[in-house]
PDB file of C-alpha atoms and ligand atoms in Angstrom:
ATOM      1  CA  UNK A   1     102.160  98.291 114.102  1.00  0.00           C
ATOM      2  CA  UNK A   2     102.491 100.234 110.796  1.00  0.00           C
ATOM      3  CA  UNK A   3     101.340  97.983 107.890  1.00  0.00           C
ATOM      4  CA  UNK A   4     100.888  99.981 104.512  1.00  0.00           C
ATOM      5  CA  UNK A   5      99.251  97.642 101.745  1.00  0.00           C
ATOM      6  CA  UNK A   6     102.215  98.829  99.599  1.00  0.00           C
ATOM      7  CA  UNK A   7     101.401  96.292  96.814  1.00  0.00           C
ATOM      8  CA  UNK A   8      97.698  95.074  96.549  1.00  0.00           C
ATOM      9  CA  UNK A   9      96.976  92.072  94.370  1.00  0.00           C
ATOM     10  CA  UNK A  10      93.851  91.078  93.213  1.00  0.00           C
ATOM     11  CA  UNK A  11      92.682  88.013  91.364  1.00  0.00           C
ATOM     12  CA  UNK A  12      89.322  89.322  89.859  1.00  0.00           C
ATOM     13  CA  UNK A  13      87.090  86.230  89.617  1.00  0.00           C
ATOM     14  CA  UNK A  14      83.034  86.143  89.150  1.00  0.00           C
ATOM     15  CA  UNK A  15      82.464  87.993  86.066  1.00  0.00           C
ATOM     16  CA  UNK A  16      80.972  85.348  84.619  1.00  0.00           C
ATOM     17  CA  UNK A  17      78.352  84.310  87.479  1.00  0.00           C
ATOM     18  CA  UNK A  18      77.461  88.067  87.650  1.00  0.00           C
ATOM     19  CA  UNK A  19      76.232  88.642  84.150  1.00  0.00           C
ATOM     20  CA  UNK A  20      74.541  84.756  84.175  1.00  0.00           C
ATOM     21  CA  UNK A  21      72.918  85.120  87.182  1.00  0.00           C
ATOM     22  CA  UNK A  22      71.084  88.100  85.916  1.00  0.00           C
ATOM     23  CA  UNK A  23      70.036  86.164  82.717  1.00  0.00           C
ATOM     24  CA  UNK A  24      73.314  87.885  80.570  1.00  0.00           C
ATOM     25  CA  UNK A  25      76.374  86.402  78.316  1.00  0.00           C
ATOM     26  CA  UNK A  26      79.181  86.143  80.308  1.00  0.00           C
ATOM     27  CA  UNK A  27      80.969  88.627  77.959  1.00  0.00           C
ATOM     28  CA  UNK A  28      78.664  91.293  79.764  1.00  0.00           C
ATOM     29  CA  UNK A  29      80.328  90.829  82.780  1.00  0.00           C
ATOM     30  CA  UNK A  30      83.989  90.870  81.662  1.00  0.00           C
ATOM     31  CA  UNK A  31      82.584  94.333  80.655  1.00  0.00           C
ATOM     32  CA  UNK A  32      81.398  95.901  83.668  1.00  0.00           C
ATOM     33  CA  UNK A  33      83.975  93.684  84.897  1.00  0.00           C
ATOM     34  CA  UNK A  34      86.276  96.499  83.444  1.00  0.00           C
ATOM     35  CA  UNK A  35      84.905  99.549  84.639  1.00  0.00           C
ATOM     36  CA  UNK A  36      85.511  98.103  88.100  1.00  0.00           C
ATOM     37  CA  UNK A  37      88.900  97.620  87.292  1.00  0.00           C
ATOM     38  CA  UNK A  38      89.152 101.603  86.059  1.00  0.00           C
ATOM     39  CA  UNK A  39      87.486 102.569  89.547  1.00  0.00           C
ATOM     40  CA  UNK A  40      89.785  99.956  92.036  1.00  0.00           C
ATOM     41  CA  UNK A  41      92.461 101.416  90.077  1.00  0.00           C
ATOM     42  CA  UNK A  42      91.715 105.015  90.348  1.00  0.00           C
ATOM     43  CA  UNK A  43      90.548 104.757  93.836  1.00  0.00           C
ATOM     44  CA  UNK A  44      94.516 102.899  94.783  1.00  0.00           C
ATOM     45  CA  UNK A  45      96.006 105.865  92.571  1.00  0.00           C
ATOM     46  CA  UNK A  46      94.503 109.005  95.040  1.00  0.00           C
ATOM     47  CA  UNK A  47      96.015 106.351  98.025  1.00  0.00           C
ATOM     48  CA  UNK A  48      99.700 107.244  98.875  1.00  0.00           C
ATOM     49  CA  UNK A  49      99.862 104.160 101.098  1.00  0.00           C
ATOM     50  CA  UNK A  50      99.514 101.825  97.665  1.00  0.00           C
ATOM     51  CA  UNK A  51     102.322 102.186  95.411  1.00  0.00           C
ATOM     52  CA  UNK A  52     101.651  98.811  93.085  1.00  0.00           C
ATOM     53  CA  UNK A  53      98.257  97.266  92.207  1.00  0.00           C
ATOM     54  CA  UNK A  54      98.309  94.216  90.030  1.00  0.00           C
ATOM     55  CA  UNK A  55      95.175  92.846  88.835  1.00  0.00           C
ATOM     56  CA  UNK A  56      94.722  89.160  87.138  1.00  0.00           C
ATOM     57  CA  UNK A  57      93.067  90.028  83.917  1.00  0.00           C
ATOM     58  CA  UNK A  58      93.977  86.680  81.868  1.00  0.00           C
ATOM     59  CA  UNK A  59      95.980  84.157  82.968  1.00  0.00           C
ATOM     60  CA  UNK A  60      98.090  81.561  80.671  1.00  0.00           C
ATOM     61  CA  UNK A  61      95.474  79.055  81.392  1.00  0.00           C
ATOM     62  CA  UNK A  62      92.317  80.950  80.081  1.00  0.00           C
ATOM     63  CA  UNK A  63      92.917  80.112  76.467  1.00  0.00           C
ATOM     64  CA  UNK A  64      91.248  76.799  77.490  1.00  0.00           C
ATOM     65  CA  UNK A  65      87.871  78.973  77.311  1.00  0.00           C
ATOM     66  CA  UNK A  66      85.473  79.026  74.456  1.00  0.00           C
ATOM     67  CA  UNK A  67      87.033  80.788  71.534  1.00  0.00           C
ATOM     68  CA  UNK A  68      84.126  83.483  71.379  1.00  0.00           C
ATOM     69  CA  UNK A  69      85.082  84.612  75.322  1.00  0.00           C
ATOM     70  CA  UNK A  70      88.857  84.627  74.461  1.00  0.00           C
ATOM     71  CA  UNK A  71      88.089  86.686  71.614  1.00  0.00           C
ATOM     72  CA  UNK A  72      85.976  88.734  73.559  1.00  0.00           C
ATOM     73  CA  UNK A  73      88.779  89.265  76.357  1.00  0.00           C
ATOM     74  CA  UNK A  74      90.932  90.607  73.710  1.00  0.00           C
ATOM     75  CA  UNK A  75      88.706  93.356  72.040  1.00  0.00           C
ATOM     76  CA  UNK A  76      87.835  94.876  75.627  1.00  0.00           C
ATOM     77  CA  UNK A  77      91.646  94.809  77.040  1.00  0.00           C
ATOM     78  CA  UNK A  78      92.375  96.949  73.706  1.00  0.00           C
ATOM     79  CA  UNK A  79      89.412  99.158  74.065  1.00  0.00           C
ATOM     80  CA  UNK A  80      90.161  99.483  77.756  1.00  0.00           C
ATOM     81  CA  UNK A  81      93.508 100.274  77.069  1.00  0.00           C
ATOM     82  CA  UNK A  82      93.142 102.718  74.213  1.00  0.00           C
ATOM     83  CA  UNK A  83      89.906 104.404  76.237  1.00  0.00           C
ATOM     84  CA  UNK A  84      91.868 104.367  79.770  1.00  0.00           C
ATOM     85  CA  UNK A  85      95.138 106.132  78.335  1.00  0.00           C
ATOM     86  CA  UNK A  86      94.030 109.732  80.015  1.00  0.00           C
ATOM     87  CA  UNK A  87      93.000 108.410  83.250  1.00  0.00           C
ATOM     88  CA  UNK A  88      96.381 106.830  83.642  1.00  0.00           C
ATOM     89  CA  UNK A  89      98.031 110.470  82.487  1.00  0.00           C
ATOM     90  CA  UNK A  90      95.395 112.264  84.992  1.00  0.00           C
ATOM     91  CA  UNK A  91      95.978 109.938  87.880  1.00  0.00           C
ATOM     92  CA  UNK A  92      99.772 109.561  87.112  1.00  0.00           C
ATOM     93  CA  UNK A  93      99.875 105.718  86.874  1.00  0.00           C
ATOM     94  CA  UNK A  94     102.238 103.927  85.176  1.00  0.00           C
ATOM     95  CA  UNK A  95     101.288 100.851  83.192  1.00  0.00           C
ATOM     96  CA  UNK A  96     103.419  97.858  83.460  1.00  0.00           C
ATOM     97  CA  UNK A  97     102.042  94.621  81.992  1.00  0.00           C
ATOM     98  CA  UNK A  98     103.639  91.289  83.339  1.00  0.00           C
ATOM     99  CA  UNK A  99     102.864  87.881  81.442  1.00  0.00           C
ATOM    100  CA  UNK A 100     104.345  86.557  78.327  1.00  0.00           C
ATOM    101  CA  UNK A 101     103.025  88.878  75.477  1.00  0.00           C
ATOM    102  CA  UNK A 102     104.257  87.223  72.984  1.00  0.00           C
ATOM    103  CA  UNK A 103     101.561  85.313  73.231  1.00  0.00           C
ATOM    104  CA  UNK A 104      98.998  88.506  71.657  1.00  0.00           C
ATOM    105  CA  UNK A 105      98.514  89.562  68.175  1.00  0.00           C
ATOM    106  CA  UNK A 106     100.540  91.875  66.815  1.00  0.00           C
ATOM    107  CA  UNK A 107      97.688  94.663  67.379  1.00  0.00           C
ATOM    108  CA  UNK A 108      97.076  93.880  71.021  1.00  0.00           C
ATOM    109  CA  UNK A 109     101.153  93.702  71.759  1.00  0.00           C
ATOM    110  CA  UNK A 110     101.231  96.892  69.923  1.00  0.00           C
ATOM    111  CA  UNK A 111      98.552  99.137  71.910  1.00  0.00           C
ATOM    112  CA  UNK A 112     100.311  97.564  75.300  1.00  0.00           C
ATOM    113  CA  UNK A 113     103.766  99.066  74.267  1.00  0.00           C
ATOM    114  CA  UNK A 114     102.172 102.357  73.347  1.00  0.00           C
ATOM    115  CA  UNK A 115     100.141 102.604  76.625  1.00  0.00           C
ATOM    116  CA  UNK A 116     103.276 101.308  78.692  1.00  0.00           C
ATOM    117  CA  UNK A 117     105.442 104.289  76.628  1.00  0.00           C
ATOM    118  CA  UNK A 118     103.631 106.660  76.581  1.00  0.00           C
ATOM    119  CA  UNK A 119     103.019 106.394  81.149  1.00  0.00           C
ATOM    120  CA  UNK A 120     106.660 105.333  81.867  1.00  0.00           C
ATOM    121  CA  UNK A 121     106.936 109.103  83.423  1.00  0.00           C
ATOM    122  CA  UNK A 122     104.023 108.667  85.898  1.00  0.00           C
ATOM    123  CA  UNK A 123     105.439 108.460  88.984  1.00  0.00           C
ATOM    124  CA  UNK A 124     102.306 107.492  91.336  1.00  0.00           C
ATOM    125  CA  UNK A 125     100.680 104.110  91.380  1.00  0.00           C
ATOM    126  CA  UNK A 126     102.225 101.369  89.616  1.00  0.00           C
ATOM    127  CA  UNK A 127      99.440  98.847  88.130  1.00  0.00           C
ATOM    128  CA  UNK A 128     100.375  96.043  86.332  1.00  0.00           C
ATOM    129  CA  UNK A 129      97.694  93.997  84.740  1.00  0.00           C
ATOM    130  CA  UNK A 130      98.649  90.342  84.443  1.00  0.00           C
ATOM    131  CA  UNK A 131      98.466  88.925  80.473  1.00  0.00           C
ATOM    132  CA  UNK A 132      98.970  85.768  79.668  1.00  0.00           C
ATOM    133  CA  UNK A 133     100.621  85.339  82.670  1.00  0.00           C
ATOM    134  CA  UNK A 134     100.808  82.383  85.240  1.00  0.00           C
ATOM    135  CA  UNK A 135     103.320  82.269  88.345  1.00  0.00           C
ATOM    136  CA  UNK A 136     104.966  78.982  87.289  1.00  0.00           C
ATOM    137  CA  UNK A 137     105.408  80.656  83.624  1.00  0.00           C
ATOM    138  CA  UNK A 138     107.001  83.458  85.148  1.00  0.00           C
ATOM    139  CA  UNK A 139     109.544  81.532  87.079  1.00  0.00           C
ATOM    140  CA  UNK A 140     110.237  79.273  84.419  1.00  0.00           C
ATOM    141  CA  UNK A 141     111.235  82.176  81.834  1.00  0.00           C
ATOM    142  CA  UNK A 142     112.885  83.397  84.749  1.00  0.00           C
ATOM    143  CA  UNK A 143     115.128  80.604  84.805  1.00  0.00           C
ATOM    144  CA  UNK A 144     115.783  80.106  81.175  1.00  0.00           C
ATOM    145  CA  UNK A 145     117.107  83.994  81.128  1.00  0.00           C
ATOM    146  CA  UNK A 146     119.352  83.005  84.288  1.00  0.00           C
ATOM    147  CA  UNK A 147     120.565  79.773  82.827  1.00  0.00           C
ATOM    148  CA  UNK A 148     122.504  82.088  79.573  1.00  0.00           C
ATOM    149  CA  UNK A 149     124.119  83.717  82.515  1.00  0.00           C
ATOM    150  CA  UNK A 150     127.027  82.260  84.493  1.00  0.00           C
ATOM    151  CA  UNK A 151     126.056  83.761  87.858  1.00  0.00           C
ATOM    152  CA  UNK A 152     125.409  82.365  91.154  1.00  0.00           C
ATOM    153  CA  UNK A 153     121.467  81.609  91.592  1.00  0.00           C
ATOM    154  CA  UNK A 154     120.402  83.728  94.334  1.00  0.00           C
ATOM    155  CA  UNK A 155     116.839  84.795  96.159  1.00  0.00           C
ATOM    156  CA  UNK A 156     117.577  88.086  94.219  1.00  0.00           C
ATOM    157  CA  UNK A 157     118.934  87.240  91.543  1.00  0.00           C
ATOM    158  CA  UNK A 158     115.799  85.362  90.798  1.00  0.00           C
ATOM    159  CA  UNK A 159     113.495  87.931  91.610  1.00  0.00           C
ATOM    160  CA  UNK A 160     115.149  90.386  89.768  1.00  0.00           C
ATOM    161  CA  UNK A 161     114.773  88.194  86.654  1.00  0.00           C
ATOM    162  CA  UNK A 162     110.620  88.334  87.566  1.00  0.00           C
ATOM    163  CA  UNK A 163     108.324  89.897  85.084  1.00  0.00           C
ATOM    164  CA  UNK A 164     107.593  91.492  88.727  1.00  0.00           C
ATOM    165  CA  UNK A 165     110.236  91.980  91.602  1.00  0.00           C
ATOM    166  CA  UNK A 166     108.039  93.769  94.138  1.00  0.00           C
ATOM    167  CA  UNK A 167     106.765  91.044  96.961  1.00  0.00           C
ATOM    168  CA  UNK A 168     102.694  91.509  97.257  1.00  0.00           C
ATOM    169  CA  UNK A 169     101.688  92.523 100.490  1.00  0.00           C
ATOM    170  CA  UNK A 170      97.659  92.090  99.971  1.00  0.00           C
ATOM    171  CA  UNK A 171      96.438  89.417  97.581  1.00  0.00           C
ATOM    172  CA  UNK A 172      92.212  89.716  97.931  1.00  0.00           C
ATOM    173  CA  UNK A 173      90.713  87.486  95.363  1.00  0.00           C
ATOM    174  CA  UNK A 174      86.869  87.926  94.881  1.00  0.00           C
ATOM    175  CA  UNK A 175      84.104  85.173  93.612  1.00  0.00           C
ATOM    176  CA  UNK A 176      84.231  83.122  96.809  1.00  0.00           C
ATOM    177  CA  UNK A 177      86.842  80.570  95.763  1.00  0.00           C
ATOM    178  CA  UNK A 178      90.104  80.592  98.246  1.00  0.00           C
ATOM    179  CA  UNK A 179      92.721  79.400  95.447  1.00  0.00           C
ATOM    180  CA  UNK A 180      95.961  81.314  94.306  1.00  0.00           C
ATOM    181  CA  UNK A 181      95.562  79.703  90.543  1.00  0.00           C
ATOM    182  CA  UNK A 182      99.018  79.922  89.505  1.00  0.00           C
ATOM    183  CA  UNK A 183      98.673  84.020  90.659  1.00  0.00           C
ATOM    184  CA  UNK A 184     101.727  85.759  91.850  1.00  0.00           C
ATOM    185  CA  UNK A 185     103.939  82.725  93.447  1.00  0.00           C
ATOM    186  CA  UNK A 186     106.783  83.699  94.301  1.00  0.00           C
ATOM    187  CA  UNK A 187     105.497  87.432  95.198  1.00  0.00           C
ATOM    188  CA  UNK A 188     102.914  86.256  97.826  1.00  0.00           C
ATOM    189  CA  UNK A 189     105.457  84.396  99.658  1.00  0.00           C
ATOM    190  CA  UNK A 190     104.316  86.303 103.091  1.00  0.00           C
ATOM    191  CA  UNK A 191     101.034  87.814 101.074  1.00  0.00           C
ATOM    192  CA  UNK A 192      98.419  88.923 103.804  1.00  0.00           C
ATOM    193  CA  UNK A 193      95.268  86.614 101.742  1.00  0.00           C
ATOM    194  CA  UNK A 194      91.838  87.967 101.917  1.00  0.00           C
ATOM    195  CA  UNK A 195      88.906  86.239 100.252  1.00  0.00           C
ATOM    196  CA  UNK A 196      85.535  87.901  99.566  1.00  0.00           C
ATOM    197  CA  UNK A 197      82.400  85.983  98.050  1.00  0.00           C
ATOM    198  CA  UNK A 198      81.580  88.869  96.317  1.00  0.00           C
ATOM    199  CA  UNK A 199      81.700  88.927  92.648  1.00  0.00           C
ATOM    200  CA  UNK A 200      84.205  91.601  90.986  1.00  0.00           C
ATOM    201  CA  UNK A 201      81.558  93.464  88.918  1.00  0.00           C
ATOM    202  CA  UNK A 202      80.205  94.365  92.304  1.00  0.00           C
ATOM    203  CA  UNK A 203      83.460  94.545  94.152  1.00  0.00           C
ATOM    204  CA  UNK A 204      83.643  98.615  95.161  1.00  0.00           C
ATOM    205  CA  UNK A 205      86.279 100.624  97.301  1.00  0.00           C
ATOM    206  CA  UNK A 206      84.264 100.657  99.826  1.00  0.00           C
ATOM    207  CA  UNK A 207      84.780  97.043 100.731  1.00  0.00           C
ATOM    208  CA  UNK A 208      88.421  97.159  99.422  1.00  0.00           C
ATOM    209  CA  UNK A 209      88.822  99.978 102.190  1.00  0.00           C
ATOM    210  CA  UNK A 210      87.116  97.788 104.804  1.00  0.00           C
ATOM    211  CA  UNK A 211      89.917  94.995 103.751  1.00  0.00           C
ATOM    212  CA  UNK A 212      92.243  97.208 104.109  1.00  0.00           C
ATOM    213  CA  UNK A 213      91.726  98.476 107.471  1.00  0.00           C
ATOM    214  CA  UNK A 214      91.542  94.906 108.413  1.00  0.00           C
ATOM    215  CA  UNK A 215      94.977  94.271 106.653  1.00  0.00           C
ATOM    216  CA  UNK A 216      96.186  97.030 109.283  1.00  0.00           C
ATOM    217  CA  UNK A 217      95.446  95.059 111.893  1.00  0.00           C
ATOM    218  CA  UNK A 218      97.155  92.179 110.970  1.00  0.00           C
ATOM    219  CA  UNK A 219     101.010  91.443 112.917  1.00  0.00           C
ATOM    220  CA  UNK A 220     102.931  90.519 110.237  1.00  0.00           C
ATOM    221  CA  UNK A 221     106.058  88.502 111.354  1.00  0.00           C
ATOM    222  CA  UNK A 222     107.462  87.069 107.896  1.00  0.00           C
ATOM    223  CA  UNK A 223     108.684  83.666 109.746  1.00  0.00           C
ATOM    224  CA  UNK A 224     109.775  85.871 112.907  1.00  0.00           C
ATOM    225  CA  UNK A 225     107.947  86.022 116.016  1.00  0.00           C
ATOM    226  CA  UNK A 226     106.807  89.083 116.362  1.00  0.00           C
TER     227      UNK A 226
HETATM  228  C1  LIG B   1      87.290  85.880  86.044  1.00  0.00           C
HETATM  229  O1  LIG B   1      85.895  85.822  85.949  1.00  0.00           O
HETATM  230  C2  LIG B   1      87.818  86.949  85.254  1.00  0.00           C
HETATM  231  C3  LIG B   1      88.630  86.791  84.172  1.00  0.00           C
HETATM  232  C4  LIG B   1      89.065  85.517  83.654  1.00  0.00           C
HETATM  233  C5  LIG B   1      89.126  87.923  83.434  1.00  0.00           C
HETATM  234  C6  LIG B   1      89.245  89.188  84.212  1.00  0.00           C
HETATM  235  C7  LIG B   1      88.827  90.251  83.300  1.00  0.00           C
HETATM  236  C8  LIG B   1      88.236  91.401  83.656  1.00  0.00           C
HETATM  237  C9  LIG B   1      88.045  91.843  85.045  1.00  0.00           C
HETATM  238  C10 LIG B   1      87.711  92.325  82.633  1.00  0.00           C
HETATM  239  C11 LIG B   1      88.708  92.741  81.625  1.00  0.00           C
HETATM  240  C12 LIG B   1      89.837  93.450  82.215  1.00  0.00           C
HETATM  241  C13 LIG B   1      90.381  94.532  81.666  1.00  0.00           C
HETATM  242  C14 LIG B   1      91.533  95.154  82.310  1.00  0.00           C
HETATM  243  C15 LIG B   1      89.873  95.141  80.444  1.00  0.00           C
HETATM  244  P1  LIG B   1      85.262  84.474  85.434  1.00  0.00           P
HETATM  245  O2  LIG B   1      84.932  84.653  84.007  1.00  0.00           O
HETATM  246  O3  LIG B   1      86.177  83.334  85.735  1.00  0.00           O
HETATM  247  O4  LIG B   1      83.973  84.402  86.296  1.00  0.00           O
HETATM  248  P2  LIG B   1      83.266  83.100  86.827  1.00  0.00           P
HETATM  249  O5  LIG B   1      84.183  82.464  87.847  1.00  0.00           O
HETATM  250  O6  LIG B   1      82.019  83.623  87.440  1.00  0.00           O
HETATM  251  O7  LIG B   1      83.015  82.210  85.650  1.00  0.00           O
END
């Protein structure tokens, strides 16, 4: 049994409950929130076993939250991004956003571009963070693209027209709730799912290591038997 976690996916759920349980905004723990995101992402970068890490930072349906948190959301994803350009260099990760960006201002779309650019060379871990994205949204603009074309509809064909066309191996959501919410669809077909009640400000690599190493031990038989 050889099972590498090739492509980890991680909803990242509990930010909120972390910073109110402690008497905080909520905004406070989309913030630390982040600086778990920098270390998850450095710590898959120094693994050669990972190759693609994509993390759920704001899915199509969270512009039903209050305006303030939305808000909020945007300012740190531009900070992040702007602040985290040299550990991407350093660690030689390559930014790819999925999600309809469209959806951003002009600003926002603008810094994503430039980070994306400016690490299309890096040639180590893949993350993606997913923006405005939800897994129905992705196969539906999937299909509009395929509909201009006249050719046969085929399992890759479709994933090819996929804002992502690498299948997740691990999908580990934190924050105790054992949901997808519209995360990675058609990716997670045969997805190894691990749930964790912990909530993602306090979500380290240790306990991504320990899911890991129970991920290894898992016979994956993708509708086979064995
Ligand atoms: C879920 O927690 C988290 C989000 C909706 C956003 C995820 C964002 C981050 C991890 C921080 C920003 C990311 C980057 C890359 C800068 P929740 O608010 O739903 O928590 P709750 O379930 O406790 O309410």
């Amino acid at each position: 049994m050889n099972n590498n976690p090739s492509h980890i996916a991680i909803i990242m759920d509990g930010n909120g409950r972390w910073a109110e349980i402690q008497g905080n905004n909520r905004t406070y723990g989309h913030e630390k929130g982040s600086e778990v995101v920098r270390s998850i992402t450095t710590y898959c970068a120094k693994n050669p076993e990972i190759n693609r890490l994509t993390l759920y930072a704001f899915s199509t349906e969270n512009w039903k939250r209050p305006k303030l948190e939305v808000e909020f959301l945007m300012k740190l994803l531009q900070k992040y991004l702007k602040k985290e350009l040299p550990t991407y260099l350093k660690g030689n990760i390559r930014f790819q956003p999925i999600g309809d960006l469209s959806g951003f201002s002009a600003s926002l779309q603008k810094t994503i571009v430039e980070v994306q650019e400016a690490t299309r060379h890096c040639t180590g871990l893949t993350q993606s963070l997913a923006l405005n994205y939800g897994g129905r949204d992705e196969i539906i603009r999937a299909a509009v693209t395929l509909q201009a074309s006249n050719t046969p509809i085929s399992h890759d064909l479709i994933t090819s027209a996929l804002d992502c066309d690498c299948d997740v191996d691990l999908l580990i959501r934190t924050g105790g709730d054992h949901r997808l919410s519209n995360f990675m669809l058609w990716q997670s077909a045969y997805a190894e799912l691990f749930f964790t009640d912990t909530l993602w400000p306090q979500f380290t690599t240790e306990e991504l290591e320990k899911i890991i190493h129970k991920f290894k031990q898992v016979e994956r038989r993708f509708g086979g038997l064995h």
